mmCIF file with all atom_site columns, C-alpha atoms in Angstrom:
data_model
loop_
_atom_site.group_PDB
_atom_site.id
_atom_site.type_symbol
_atom_site.label_atom_id
_atom_site.label_alt_id
_atom_site.label_comp_id
_atom_site.label_asym_id
_atom_site.label_entity_id
_atom_site.label_seq_id
_atom_site.pdbx_PDB_ins_code
_atom_site.Cartn_x
_atom_site.Cartn_y
_atom_site.Cartn_z
_atom_site.occupancy
_atom_site.B_iso_or_equiv
_atom_site.pdbx_formal_charge
_atom_site.auth_seq_id
_atom_site.auth_comp_id
_atom_site.auth_asym_id
_atom_site.auth_atom_id
_atom_site.pdbx_PDB_model_num
ATOM 1   C CA . GLN L 1 1   ? 47.485 90.690  224.137 1.00 87.00 ? 8   GLN L CA 1
ATOM 2   C CA . VAL L 1 2   ? 50.183 93.344  224.430 1.00 92.00 ? 9   VAL L CA 1
ATOM 3   C CA . GLN L 1 3   ? 53.301 92.184  226.228 1.00 96.00 ? 10  GLN L CA 1
ATOM 4   C CA . LEU L 1 4   ? 56.319 94.271  227.154 1.00 97.00 ? 11  LEU L CA 1
ATOM 5   C CA . ARG L 1 5   ? 59.627 92.983  228.448 1.00 97.00 ? 12  ARG L CA 1
ATOM 6   C CA . GLU L 1 6   ? 62.492 95.093  229.703 1.00 98.00 ? 13  GLU L CA 1
ATOM 7   C CA . SER L 1 7   ? 66.067 93.906  229.305 1.00 97.00 ? 14  SER L CA 1
ATOM 8   C CA . GLY L 1 8   ? 69.463 95.276  230.164 1.00 95.00 ? 15  GLY L CA 1
ATOM 9   C CA . PRO L 1 9   ? 72.233 95.171  232.758 1.00 96.00 ? 16  PRO L CA 1
ATOM 10  C CA . GLY L 1 10  ? 71.105 94.848  236.342 1.00 95.00 ? 17  GLY L CA 1
ATOM 11  C CA . LEU L 1 11  ? 74.188 96.599  237.677 1.00 98.00 ? 18  LEU L CA 1
ATOM 12  C CA . VAL L 1 12  ? 75.715 99.859  236.472 1.00 98.00 ? 19  VAL L CA 1
ATOM 13  C CA . LYS L 1 13  ? 78.709 101.685 237.928 1.00 98.00 ? 20  LYS L CA 1
ATOM 14  C CA . PRO L 1 14  ? 78.369 105.281 239.120 1.00 97.00 ? 21  PRO L CA 1
ATOM 15  C CA . SER L 1 15  ? 78.977 107.889 236.388 1.00 97.00 ? 22  SER L CA 1
ATOM 16  C CA . GLU L 1 16  ? 78.318 105.311 233.668 1.00 98.00 ? 23  GLU L CA 1
ATOM 17  C CA . THR L 1 17  ? 75.332 104.946 231.356 1.00 98.00 ? 24  THR L CA 1
ATOM 18  C CA . LEU L 1 18  ? 72.223 102.910 232.030 1.00 98.00 ? 25  LEU L CA 1
ATOM 19  C CA . SER L 1 19  ? 70.700 101.332 228.920 1.00 98.00 ? 26  SER L CA 1
ATOM 20  C CA . LEU L 1 20  ? 67.460 99.401  228.814 1.00 98.00 ? 27  LEU L CA 1
ATOM 21  C CA . THR L 1 21  ? 65.449 97.959  225.960 1.00 98.00 ? 28  THR L CA 1
ATOM 22  C CA . CYS L 1 22  ? 61.765 97.165  225.939 1.00 97.00 ? 29  CYS L CA 1
ATOM 23  C CA . THR L 1 23  ? 60.653 94.481  223.497 1.00 96.00 ? 30  THR L CA 1
ATOM 24  C CA . VAL L 1 24  ? 57.016 94.744  222.506 1.00 95.00 ? 31  VAL L CA 1
ATOM 25  C CA . SER L 1 25  ? 54.934 91.814  221.322 1.00 94.00 ? 32  SER L CA 1
ATOM 26  C CA . GLY L 1 26  ? 51.294 91.598  220.379 1.00 91.00 ? 33  GLY L CA 1
ATOM 27  C CA . ASP L 1 27  ? 51.131 95.164  219.120 1.00 87.00 ? 34  ASP L CA 1
ATOM 28  C CA . SER L 1 28  ? 52.869 97.665  216.902 1.00 86.00 ? 35  SER L CA 1
ATOM 29  C CA . ILE L 1 29  ? 55.092 100.423 218.208 1.00 86.00 ? 36  ILE L CA 1
ATOM 30  C CA . SER L 1 30  ? 53.368 102.914 215.920 1.00 85.00 ? 37  SER L CA 1
ATOM 31  C CA . GLY L 1 31  ? 50.530 105.101 217.046 1.00 86.00 ? 38  GLY L CA 1
ATOM 32  C CA . TYR L 1 32  ? 50.967 105.007 220.793 1.00 91.00 ? 39  TYR L CA 1
ATOM 33  C CA . TYR L 1 33  ? 52.753 106.744 223.635 1.00 93.00 ? 40  TYR L CA 1
ATOM 34  C CA . TRP L 1 34  ? 55.644 104.718 225.066 1.00 94.00 ? 41  TRP L CA 1
ATOM 35  C CA . ASN L 1 35  ? 56.645 105.687 228.585 1.00 96.00 ? 42  ASN L CA 1
ATOM 36  C CA . TRP L 1 36  ? 59.481 104.814 230.904 1.00 98.00 ? 43  TRP L CA 1
ATOM 37  C CA . ILE L 1 37  ? 58.613 104.956 234.590 1.00 98.00 ? 44  ILE L CA 1
ATOM 38  C CA . ARG L 1 38  ? 60.807 104.056 237.529 1.00 98.00 ? 45  ARG L CA 1
ATOM 39  C CA . GLN L 1 39  ? 60.344 103.125 241.166 1.00 98.00 ? 46  GLN L CA 1
ATOM 40  C CA . PRO L 1 40  ? 63.175 103.255 243.722 1.00 98.00 ? 47  PRO L CA 1
ATOM 41  C CA . PRO L 1 41  ? 63.034 100.362 246.191 1.00 97.00 ? 48  PRO L CA 1
ATOM 42  C CA . GLY L 1 42  ? 60.228 100.917 248.681 1.00 95.00 ? 49  GLY L CA 1
ATOM 43  C CA . LYS L 1 43  ? 59.210 104.225 247.143 1.00 97.00 ? 50  LYS L CA 1
ATOM 44  C CA . GLY L 1 44  ? 56.665 105.657 244.733 1.00 97.00 ? 51  GLY L CA 1
ATOM 45  C CA . LEU L 1 45  ? 56.511 105.958 240.969 1.00 98.00 ? 52  LEU L CA 1
ATOM 46  C CA . GLU L 1 46  ? 58.379 108.541 238.887 1.00 98.00 ? 53  GLU L CA 1
ATOM 47  C CA . TRP L 1 47  ? 57.652 109.265 235.240 1.00 98.00 ? 54  TRP L CA 1
ATOM 48  C CA . ILE L 1 48  ? 60.859 109.508 233.203 1.00 98.00 ? 55  ILE L CA 1
ATOM 49  C CA . GLY L 1 49  ? 59.423 110.459 229.829 1.00 96.00 ? 56  GLY L CA 1
ATOM 50  C CA . TYR L 1 50  ? 57.721 109.218 226.730 1.00 95.00 ? 57  TYR L CA 1
ATOM 51  C CA . TYR L 1 51  ? 58.243 108.665 223.021 1.00 93.00 ? 58  TYR L CA 1
ATOM 52  C CA . PHE L 1 52  ? 55.348 109.145 220.660 1.00 90.00 ? 59  PHE L CA 1
ATOM 53  C CA . HIS L 1 53  ? 55.168 107.227 217.408 1.00 73.00 ? 60  HIS L CA 1
ATOM 54  C CA . ASN L 1 54  ? 56.231 110.106 215.167 1.00 75.00 ? 61  ASN L CA 1
ATOM 55  C CA . GLY L 1 55  ? 59.510 110.654 217.039 1.00 83.00 ? 62  GLY L CA 1
ATOM 56  C CA . TYR L 1 56  ? 58.136 113.187 219.482 1.00 90.00 ? 63  TYR L CA 1
ATOM 57  C CA . THR L 1 57  ? 59.715 112.885 222.917 1.00 94.00 ? 64  THR L CA 1
ATOM 58  C CA . ILE L 1 58  ? 59.028 114.569 226.236 1.00 94.00 ? 65  ILE L CA 1
ATOM 59  C CA . TYR L 1 59  ? 61.275 114.016 229.227 1.00 96.00 ? 66  TYR L CA 1
ATOM 60  C CA . ASN L 1 60  ? 60.871 114.795 232.894 1.00 97.00 ? 67  ASN L CA 1
ATOM 61  C CA . PRO L 1 61  ? 62.765 118.068 233.465 1.00 96.00 ? 68  PRO L CA 1
ATOM 62  C CA . SER L 1 62  ? 64.403 116.533 236.515 1.00 96.00 ? 69  SER L CA 1
ATOM 63  C CA . LEU L 1 63  ? 66.153 114.024 234.227 1.00 95.00 ? 70  LEU L CA 1
ATOM 64  C CA . LYS L 1 64  ? 66.033 115.752 230.868 1.00 90.00 ? 71  LYS L CA 1
ATOM 65  C CA . SER L 1 65  ? 69.751 116.466 230.546 1.00 93.00 ? 72  SER L CA 1
ATOM 66  C CA . ARG L 1 66  ? 70.587 112.774 231.012 1.00 97.00 ? 73  ARG L CA 1
ATOM 67  C CA . VAL L 1 67  ? 67.780 110.928 229.230 1.00 98.00 ? 74  VAL L CA 1
ATOM 68  C CA . THR L 1 68  ? 67.322 109.721 225.685 1.00 96.00 ? 75  THR L CA 1
ATOM 69  C CA . MET L 1 69  ? 64.494 107.567 224.386 1.00 96.00 ? 76  MET L CA 1
ATOM 70  C CA . SER L 1 70  ? 64.285 105.976 220.984 1.00 92.00 ? 77  SER L CA 1
ATOM 71  C CA . VAL L 1 71  ? 62.345 103.414 219.023 1.00 91.00 ? 78  VAL L CA 1
ATOM 72  C CA . ASP L 1 72  ? 63.422 100.725 216.567 1.00 90.00 ? 79  ASP L CA 1
ATOM 73  C CA . THR L 1 73  ? 60.256 99.928  214.644 1.00 88.00 ? 80  THR L CA 1
ATOM 74  C CA . SER L 1 74  ? 61.953 97.134  212.690 1.00 90.00 ? 81  SER L CA 1
ATOM 75  C CA . LYS L 1 75  ? 62.550 95.270  215.946 1.00 93.00 ? 82  LYS L CA 1
ATOM 76  C CA . ASN L 1 76  ? 59.448 96.582  217.744 1.00 92.00 ? 83  ASN L CA 1
ATOM 77  C CA . GLN L 1 77  ? 61.675 97.839  220.532 1.00 94.00 ? 84  GLN L CA 1
ATOM 78  C CA . PHE L 1 78  ? 61.703 100.934 222.699 1.00 93.00 ? 85  PHE L CA 1
ATOM 79  C CA . SER L 1 79  ? 64.893 102.040 224.464 1.00 96.00 ? 86  SER L CA 1
ATOM 80  C CA . LEU L 1 80  ? 66.054 104.193 227.355 1.00 98.00 ? 87  LEU L CA 1
ATOM 81  C CA . THR L 1 81  ? 69.496 105.562 228.066 1.00 98.00 ? 88  THR L CA 1
ATOM 82  C CA . LEU L 1 82  ? 70.331 107.470 231.216 1.00 98.00 ? 89  LEU L CA 1
ATOM 83  C CA . THR L 1 83  ? 73.810 108.937 231.496 1.00 98.00 ? 90  THR L CA 1
ATOM 84  C CA . SER L 1 84  ? 75.997 109.814 234.496 1.00 98.00 ? 91  SER L CA 1
ATOM 85  C CA . VAL L 1 85  ? 74.073 107.603 236.886 1.00 98.00 ? 92  VAL L CA 1
ATOM 86  C CA . THR L 1 86  ? 74.341 107.794 240.658 1.00 98.00 ? 93  THR L CA 1
ATOM 87  C CA . ALA L 1 87  ? 72.987 105.682 243.488 1.00 97.00 ? 94  ALA L CA 1
ATOM 88  C CA . ALA L 1 88  ? 69.808 107.770 243.320 1.00 97.00 ? 95  ALA L CA 1
ATOM 89  C CA . ASP L 1 89  ? 69.057 106.156 239.958 1.00 98.00 ? 96  ASP L CA 1
ATOM 90  C CA . THR L 1 90  ? 68.777 102.720 241.551 1.00 98.00 ? 97  THR L CA 1
ATOM 91  C CA . ALA L 1 91  ? 65.223 101.624 240.815 1.00 98.00 ? 98  ALA L CA 1
ATOM 92  C CA . VAL L 1 92  ? 62.928 99.224  239.060 1.00 98.00 ? 99  VAL L CA 1
ATOM 93  C CA . TYR L 1 93  ? 62.467 100.591 235.549 1.00 98.00 ? 100 TYR L CA 1
ATOM 94  C CA . TYR L 1 94  ? 59.185 99.918  233.782 1.00 98.00 ? 101 TYR L CA 1
ATOM 95  C CA . CYS L 1 95  ? 58.384 100.362 230.124 1.00 97.00 ? 102 CYS L CA 1
ATOM 96  C CA . THR L 1 96  ? 54.732 101.036 229.461 1.00 97.00 ? 103 THR L CA 1
ATOM 97  C CA . ARG L 1 97  ? 52.418 101.533 226.519 1.00 94.00 ? 104 ARG L CA 1
ATOM 98  C CA . GLY L 1 98  ? 50.089 104.455 226.733 1.00 92.00 ? 105 GLY L CA 1
ATOM 99  C CA . GLY L 1 99  ? 47.085 105.316 224.643 1.00 88.00 ? 106 GLY L CA 1
ATOM 100 C CA . ASN L 1 100 ? 46.850 106.883 221.240 1.00 86.00 ? 107 ASN L CA 1
ATOM 101 C CA . ALA L 1 101 ? 46.810 110.585 220.430 1.00 83.00 ? 108 ALA L CA 1
ATOM 102 C CA . ILE L 1 102 ? 43.207 110.886 221.557 1.00 83.00 ? 109 ILE L CA 1
ATOM 103 C CA . VAL L 1 103 ? 43.377 108.955 224.802 1.00 85.00 ? 110 VAL L CA 1
ATOM 104 C CA . GLY L 1 104 ? 46.751 110.266 225.906 1.00 86.00 ? 111 GLY L CA 1
ATOM 105 C CA . ALA L 1 105 ? 49.950 109.055 227.488 1.00 90.00 ? 112 ALA L CA 1
ATOM 106 C CA . THR L 1 106 ? 48.602 107.291 230.572 1.00 92.00 ? 113 THR L CA 1
ATOM 107 C CA . PRO L 1 107 ? 50.108 103.800 230.809 1.00 94.00 ? 114 PRO L CA 1
ATOM 108 C CA . PHE L 1 108 ? 47.729 100.983 229.967 1.00 93.00 ? 115 PHE L CA 1
ATOM 109 C CA . TYR L 1 109 ? 50.206 98.140  229.689 1.00 95.00 ? 116 TYR L CA 1
ATOM 110 C CA . TRP L 1 110 ? 53.288 97.621  231.806 1.00 97.00 ? 117 TRP L CA 1
ATOM 111 C CA . GLY L 1 111 ? 56.353 95.431  231.534 1.00 97.00 ? 118 GLY L CA 1
ATOM 112 C CA . GLN L 1 112 ? 57.319 93.332  234.524 1.00 97.00 ? 119 GLN L CA 1
ATOM 113 C CA . GLY L 1 113 ? 60.072 95.802  235.392 1.00 98.00 ? 120 GLY L CA 1
ATOM 114 C CA . ALA L 1 114 ? 63.855 95.636  235.450 1.00 98.00 ? 121 ALA L CA 1
ATOM 115 C CA . LEU L 1 115 ? 65.785 96.317  238.631 1.00 98.00 ? 122 LEU L CA 1
ATOM 116 C CA . VAL L 1 116 ? 68.867 98.399  237.942 1.00 98.00 ? 123 VAL L CA 1
ATOM 117 C CA . SER L 1 117 ? 71.306 98.961  240.775 1.00 98.00 ? 124 SER L CA 1
ATOM 118 C CA . VAL L 1 118 ? 73.973 101.632 240.624 1.00 98.00 ? 125 VAL L CA 1
ATOM 119 C CA . SER L 1 119 ? 77.013 100.589 242.575 1.00 96.00 ? 126 SER L CA 1
ATOM 120 C CA . SER L 1 120 ? 80.752 100.270 242.176 1.00 95.00 ? 127 SER L CA 1
ATOM 121 C CA . ASP P 2 1   ? 55.023 120.590 238.112 1.00 95.00 ? 25  ASP P CA 1
ATOM 122 C CA . ILE P 2 2   ? 51.557 119.565 239.214 1.00 97.00 ? 26  ILE P CA 1
ATOM 123 C CA . GLN P 2 3   ? 51.627 118.002 242.677 1.00 98.00 ? 27  GLN P CA 1
ATOM 124 C CA . MET P 2 4   ? 49.295 115.068 243.323 1.00 98.00 ? 28  MET P CA 1
ATOM 125 C CA . SER P 2 5   ? 48.258 114.501 246.931 1.00 98.00 ? 29  SER P CA 1
ATOM 126 C CA . GLN P 2 6   ? 46.662 111.221 247.867 1.00 98.00 ? 30  GLN P CA 1
ATOM 127 C CA . SER P 2 7   ? 44.785 110.578 251.061 1.00 97.00 ? 31  SER P CA 1
ATOM 128 C CA . PRO P 2 8   ? 44.917 108.656 253.173 1.00 97.00 ? 32  PRO P CA 1
ATOM 129 C CA . SER P 2 9   ? 48.460 107.350 252.773 1.00 97.00 ? 33  SER P CA 1
ATOM 130 C CA . SER P 2 10  ? 47.279 104.078 254.285 1.00 97.00 ? 34  SER P CA 1
ATOM 131 C CA . LEU P 2 11  ? 44.084 102.553 255.558 1.00 96.00 ? 35  LEU P CA 1
ATOM 132 C CA . SER P 2 12  ? 42.896 99.353  257.192 1.00 96.00 ? 36  SER P CA 1
ATOM 133 C CA . ALA P 2 13  ? 39.688 97.791  255.991 1.00 95.00 ? 37  ALA P CA 1
ATOM 134 C CA . SER P 2 14  ? 37.792 94.539  256.204 1.00 95.00 ? 38  SER P CA 1
ATOM 135 C CA . VAL P 2 15  ? 36.695 92.196  253.447 1.00 95.00 ? 39  VAL P CA 1
ATOM 136 C CA . GLY P 2 16  ? 33.367 93.454  252.164 1.00 95.00 ? 40  GLY P CA 1
ATOM 137 C CA . ASP P 2 17  ? 34.004 97.097  253.065 1.00 96.00 ? 41  ASP P CA 1
ATOM 138 C CA . ARG P 2 18  ? 33.578 100.003 250.701 1.00 97.00 ? 42  ARG P CA 1
ATOM 139 C CA . VAL P 2 19  ? 36.789 102.018 250.396 1.00 97.00 ? 43  VAL P CA 1
ATOM 140 C CA . THR P 2 20  ? 37.331 105.506 248.998 1.00 98.00 ? 44  THR P CA 1
ATOM 141 C CA . ILE P 2 21  ? 40.711 107.005 248.145 1.00 98.00 ? 45  ILE P CA 1
ATOM 142 C CA . THR P 2 22  ? 41.134 110.674 247.281 1.00 98.00 ? 46  THR P CA 1
ATOM 143 C CA . CYS P 2 23  ? 43.583 112.357 244.948 1.00 98.00 ? 47  CYS P CA 1
ATOM 144 C CA . ARG P 2 24  ? 43.946 116.116 244.774 1.00 98.00 ? 48  ARG P CA 1
ATOM 145 C CA . ALA P 2 25  ? 45.877 118.011 242.111 1.00 98.00 ? 49  ALA P CA 1
ATOM 146 C CA . SER P 2 26  ? 47.674 121.292 242.829 1.00 98.00 ? 50  SER P CA 1
ATOM 147 C CA . GLN P 2 27  ? 46.062 122.691 239.683 1.00 98.00 ? 51  GLN P CA 1
ATOM 148 C CA . GLY P 2 28  ? 43.362 121.560 237.336 1.00 97.00 ? 52  GLY P CA 1
ATOM 149 C CA . VAL P 2 29  ? 44.032 118.482 235.200 1.00 97.00 ? 53  VAL P CA 1
ATOM 150 C CA . SER P 2 30  ? 40.621 118.285 233.517 1.00 96.00 ? 54  SER P CA 1
ATOM 151 C CA . ASN P 2 31  ? 39.782 114.563 233.467 1.00 96.00 ? 55  ASN P CA 1
ATOM 152 C CA . TYR P 2 32  ? 43.319 113.399 232.628 1.00 96.00 ? 56  TYR P CA 1
ATOM 153 C CA . LEU P 2 33  ? 43.569 111.305 235.737 1.00 97.00 ? 57  LEU P CA 1
ATOM 154 C CA . ALA P 2 34  ? 44.333 107.600 236.026 1.00 98.00 ? 58  ALA P CA 1
ATOM 155 C CA . TRP P 2 35  ? 44.407 105.063 238.847 1.00 98.00 ? 59  TRP P CA 1
ATOM 156 C CA . PHE P 2 36  ? 46.716 102.072 239.260 1.00 98.00 ? 60  PHE P CA 1
ATOM 157 C CA . GLN P 2 37  ? 46.911 99.111  241.609 1.00 98.00 ? 61  GLN P CA 1
ATOM 158 C CA . GLN P 2 38  ? 50.250 97.646  242.651 1.00 98.00 ? 62  GLN P CA 1
ATOM 159 C CA . LYS P 2 39  ? 50.794 94.481  244.638 1.00 97.00 ? 63  LYS P CA 1
ATOM 160 C CA . PRO P 2 40  ? 54.148 93.699  246.282 1.00 95.00 ? 64  PRO P CA 1
ATOM 161 C CA . GLY P 2 41  ? 56.744 92.551  243.787 1.00 95.00 ? 65  GLY P CA 1
ATOM 162 C CA . GLU P 2 42  ? 54.514 93.242  240.806 1.00 97.00 ? 66  GLU P CA 1
ATOM 163 C CA . ALA P 2 43  ? 54.215 95.952  238.192 1.00 98.00 ? 67  ALA P CA 1
ATOM 164 C CA . PRO P 2 44  ? 51.371 98.429  238.587 1.00 98.00 ? 68  PRO P CA 1
ATOM 165 C CA . LYS P 2 45  ? 48.132 97.589  236.830 1.00 97.00 ? 69  LYS P CA 1
ATOM 166 C CA . SER P 2 46  ? 45.902 100.120 235.111 1.00 97.00 ? 70  SER P CA 1
ATOM 167 C CA . LEU P 2 47  ? 42.424 100.395 236.656 1.00 98.00 ? 71  LEU P CA 1
ATOM 168 C CA . ILE P 2 48  ? 40.887 103.683 235.562 1.00 98.00 ? 72  ILE P CA 1
ATOM 169 C CA . TYR P 2 49  ? 41.724 106.301 232.948 1.00 96.00 ? 73  TYR P CA 1
ATOM 170 C CA . ALA P 2 50  ? 40.077 109.592 232.011 1.00 96.00 ? 74  ALA P CA 1
ATOM 171 C CA . ALA P 2 51  ? 39.015 109.859 235.673 1.00 97.00 ? 75  ALA P CA 1
ATOM 172 C CA . SER P 2 52  ? 36.104 107.434 235.377 1.00 98.00 ? 76  SER P CA 1
ATOM 173 C CA . SER P 2 53  ? 36.677 105.043 232.444 1.00 97.00 ? 77  SER P CA 1
ATOM 174 C CA . LEU P 2 54  ? 37.266 101.462 233.493 1.00 97.00 ? 78  LEU P CA 1
ATOM 175 C CA . GLN P 2 55  ? 40.212 99.755  231.842 1.00 95.00 ? 79  GLN P CA 1
ATOM 176 C CA . SER P 2 56  ? 39.256 96.663  229.890 1.00 92.00 ? 80  SER P CA 1
ATOM 177 C CA . GLY P 2 57  ? 39.097 93.583  232.094 1.00 94.00 ? 81  GLY P CA 1
ATOM 178 C CA . VAL P 2 58  ? 38.944 95.493  235.389 1.00 97.00 ? 82  VAL P CA 1
ATOM 179 C CA . PRO P 2 59  ? 35.974 94.473  237.564 1.00 96.00 ? 83  PRO P CA 1
ATOM 180 C CA . SER P 2 60  ? 33.167 96.963  238.015 1.00 96.00 ? 84  SER P CA 1
ATOM 181 C CA . LYS P 2 61  ? 33.698 97.105  241.773 1.00 97.00 ? 85  LYS P CA 1
ATOM 182 C CA . PHE P 2 62  ? 36.323 99.734  240.916 1.00 98.00 ? 86  PHE P CA 1
ATOM 183 C CA . SER P 2 63  ? 34.995 103.156 240.024 1.00 98.00 ? 87  SER P CA 1
ATOM 184 C CA . GLY P 2 64  ? 36.470 106.605 239.603 1.00 98.00 ? 88  GLY P CA 1
ATOM 185 C CA . SER P 2 65  ? 35.025 110.068 239.676 1.00 98.00 ? 89  SER P CA 1
ATOM 186 C CA . GLY P 2 66  ? 36.022 113.704 239.671 1.00 98.00 ? 90  GLY P CA 1
ATOM 187 C CA . SER P 2 67  ? 37.285 116.428 237.408 1.00 97.00 ? 91  SER P CA 1
ATOM 188 C CA . GLY P 2 68  ? 39.562 119.423 237.716 1.00 97.00 ? 92  GLY P CA 1
ATOM 189 C CA . THR P 2 69  ? 41.460 119.037 240.969 1.00 98.00 ? 93  THR P CA 1
ATOM 190 C CA . ASP P 2 70  ? 39.562 116.495 243.083 1.00 98.00 ? 94  ASP P CA 1
ATOM 191 C CA . PHE P 2 71  ? 39.221 112.818 242.268 1.00 98.00 ? 95  PHE P CA 1
ATOM 192 C CA . THR P 2 72  ? 38.187 109.639 244.025 1.00 98.00 ? 96  THR P CA 1
ATOM 193 C CA . LEU P 2 73  ? 38.709 105.937 243.531 1.00 98.00 ? 97  LEU P CA 1
ATOM 194 C CA . THR P 2 74  ? 36.083 103.733 245.143 1.00 98.00 ? 98  THR P CA 1
ATOM 195 C CA . ILE P 2 75  ? 36.328 100.015 245.708 1.00 97.00 ? 99  ILE P CA 1
ATOM 196 C CA . SER P 2 76  ? 33.047 98.452  246.621 1.00 93.00 ? 100 SER P CA 1
ATOM 197 C CA . ARG P 2 77  ? 32.948 95.156  248.495 1.00 92.00 ? 101 ARG P CA 1
ATOM 198 C CA . LEU P 2 78  ? 36.657 94.848  249.192 1.00 95.00 ? 102 LEU P CA 1
ATOM 199 C CA . GLN P 2 79  ? 38.045 91.382  248.489 1.00 95.00 ? 103 GLN P CA 1
ATOM 200 C CA . PRO P 2 80  ? 41.323 89.777  249.623 1.00 93.00 ? 104 PRO P CA 1
ATOM 201 C CA . GLU P 2 81  ? 42.903 90.342  246.204 1.00 94.00 ? 105 GLU P CA 1
ATOM 202 C CA . ASP P 2 82  ? 42.241 94.102  246.494 1.00 96.00 ? 106 ASP P CA 1
ATOM 203 C CA . PHE P 2 83  ? 44.718 94.630  249.305 1.00 93.00 ? 107 PHE P CA 1
ATOM 204 C CA . ALA P 2 84  ? 47.451 96.566  247.547 1.00 97.00 ? 108 ALA P CA 1
ATOM 205 C CA . THR P 2 85  ? 48.851 100.055 247.028 1.00 98.00 ? 109 THR P CA 1
ATOM 206 C CA . TYR P 2 86  ? 46.913 102.422 244.792 1.00 98.00 ? 110 TYR P CA 1
ATOM 207 C CA . TYR P 2 87  ? 48.385 105.354 242.868 1.00 98.00 ? 111 TYR P CA 1
ATOM 208 C CA . CYS P 2 88  ? 46.832 108.204 240.954 1.00 98.00 ? 112 CYS P CA 1
ATOM 209 C CA . LEU P 2 89  ? 48.503 109.825 237.950 1.00 98.00 ? 113 LEU P CA 1
ATOM 210 C CA . GLN P 2 90  ? 47.807 113.094 236.193 1.00 97.00 ? 114 GLN P CA 1
ATOM 211 C CA . TYR P 2 91  ? 48.623 113.116 232.503 1.00 96.00 ? 115 TYR P CA 1
ATOM 212 C CA . ASN P 2 92  ? 47.263 116.529 231.609 1.00 95.00 ? 116 ASN P CA 1
ATOM 213 C CA . SER P 2 93  ? 50.578 118.354 231.884 1.00 93.00 ? 117 SER P CA 1
ATOM 214 C CA . TYR P 2 94  ? 54.264 117.553 231.664 1.00 93.00 ? 118 TYR P CA 1
ATOM 215 C CA . PRO P 2 95  ? 55.883 116.123 233.597 1.00 96.00 ? 119 PRO P CA 1
ATOM 216 C CA . LEU P 2 96  ? 53.314 113.452 234.315 1.00 96.00 ? 120 LEU P CA 1
ATOM 217 C CA . THR P 2 97  ? 53.116 113.115 238.094 1.00 98.00 ? 121 THR P CA 1
ATOM 218 C CA . PHE P 2 98  ? 51.951 110.384 240.442 1.00 98.00 ? 122 PHE P CA 1
ATOM 219 C CA . GLY P 2 99  ? 50.397 110.620 243.851 1.00 98.00 ? 123 GLY P CA 1
ATOM 220 C CA . GLY P 2 100 ? 52.348 109.180 246.747 1.00 98.00 ? 124 GLY P CA 1
ATOM 221 C CA . GLY P 2 101 ? 50.205 106.076 246.990 1.00 98.00 ? 125 GLY P CA 1
ATOM 222 C CA . THR P 2 102 ? 47.594 104.663 249.346 1.00 98.00 ? 126 THR P CA 1
ATOM 223 C CA . LYS P 2 103 ? 48.278 101.313 250.958 1.00 98.00 ? 127 LYS P CA 1
ATOM 224 C CA . VAL P 2 104 ? 45.120 99.341  251.644 1.00 97.00 ? 128 VAL P CA 1
ATOM 225 C CA . GLU P 2 105 ? 45.694 96.792  254.380 1.00 95.00 ? 129 GLU P CA 1
ATOM 226 C CA . ILE P 2 106 ? 43.600 94.113  255.992 1.00 88.00 ? 130 ILE P CA 1
ATOM 227 C CA . LYS P 2 107 ? 42.020 95.061  259.305 1.00 87.00 ? 131 LYS P CA 1
#
């Protein structure tokens, strides 16, 4: 059974960098799409971007200039950094595992989510 | 970006009812459409992918249909555990985009 767990600071100051790590168990990082998705409190879902197993990344244009995603296959971890955060970046951040190259990026497995608040 | 419009935004239904939720894309997404269920305080859960394929472990009372721009999620025989918010997602084009959600409440 695939399990994902997000970890990282729950509070980030404005203009600083948000960093989250997703630890994957029960599956290998290789061969799948790995998405980050966020949800501001009381609002809908926003796709941030994905990393594909061969290092291919696609980011949401609305966040592209501030986002970096990477994978550490030795630790089976998937990471997100978001720079120059503002209050608008306050959200629950989910890491998700998508399908393979045939099925596509749609998230099949989700972490429990990590609430990150941006405040001084 | 492809805009995903869900309707209705909320609905009230009774246990045992059949419920249909619609998702419309601003341009064609082929069958790259997924549905998710989210309960308060929980992460979303995958229900349907490729418009009509049931995710492993999801009960058959959930079904999806459609292709191109118009899609539906149907829940037959609504049960108490089905009261939740449902989202559609297109993954045909970047950026991936979600519908605004449909909240299914108890009548």
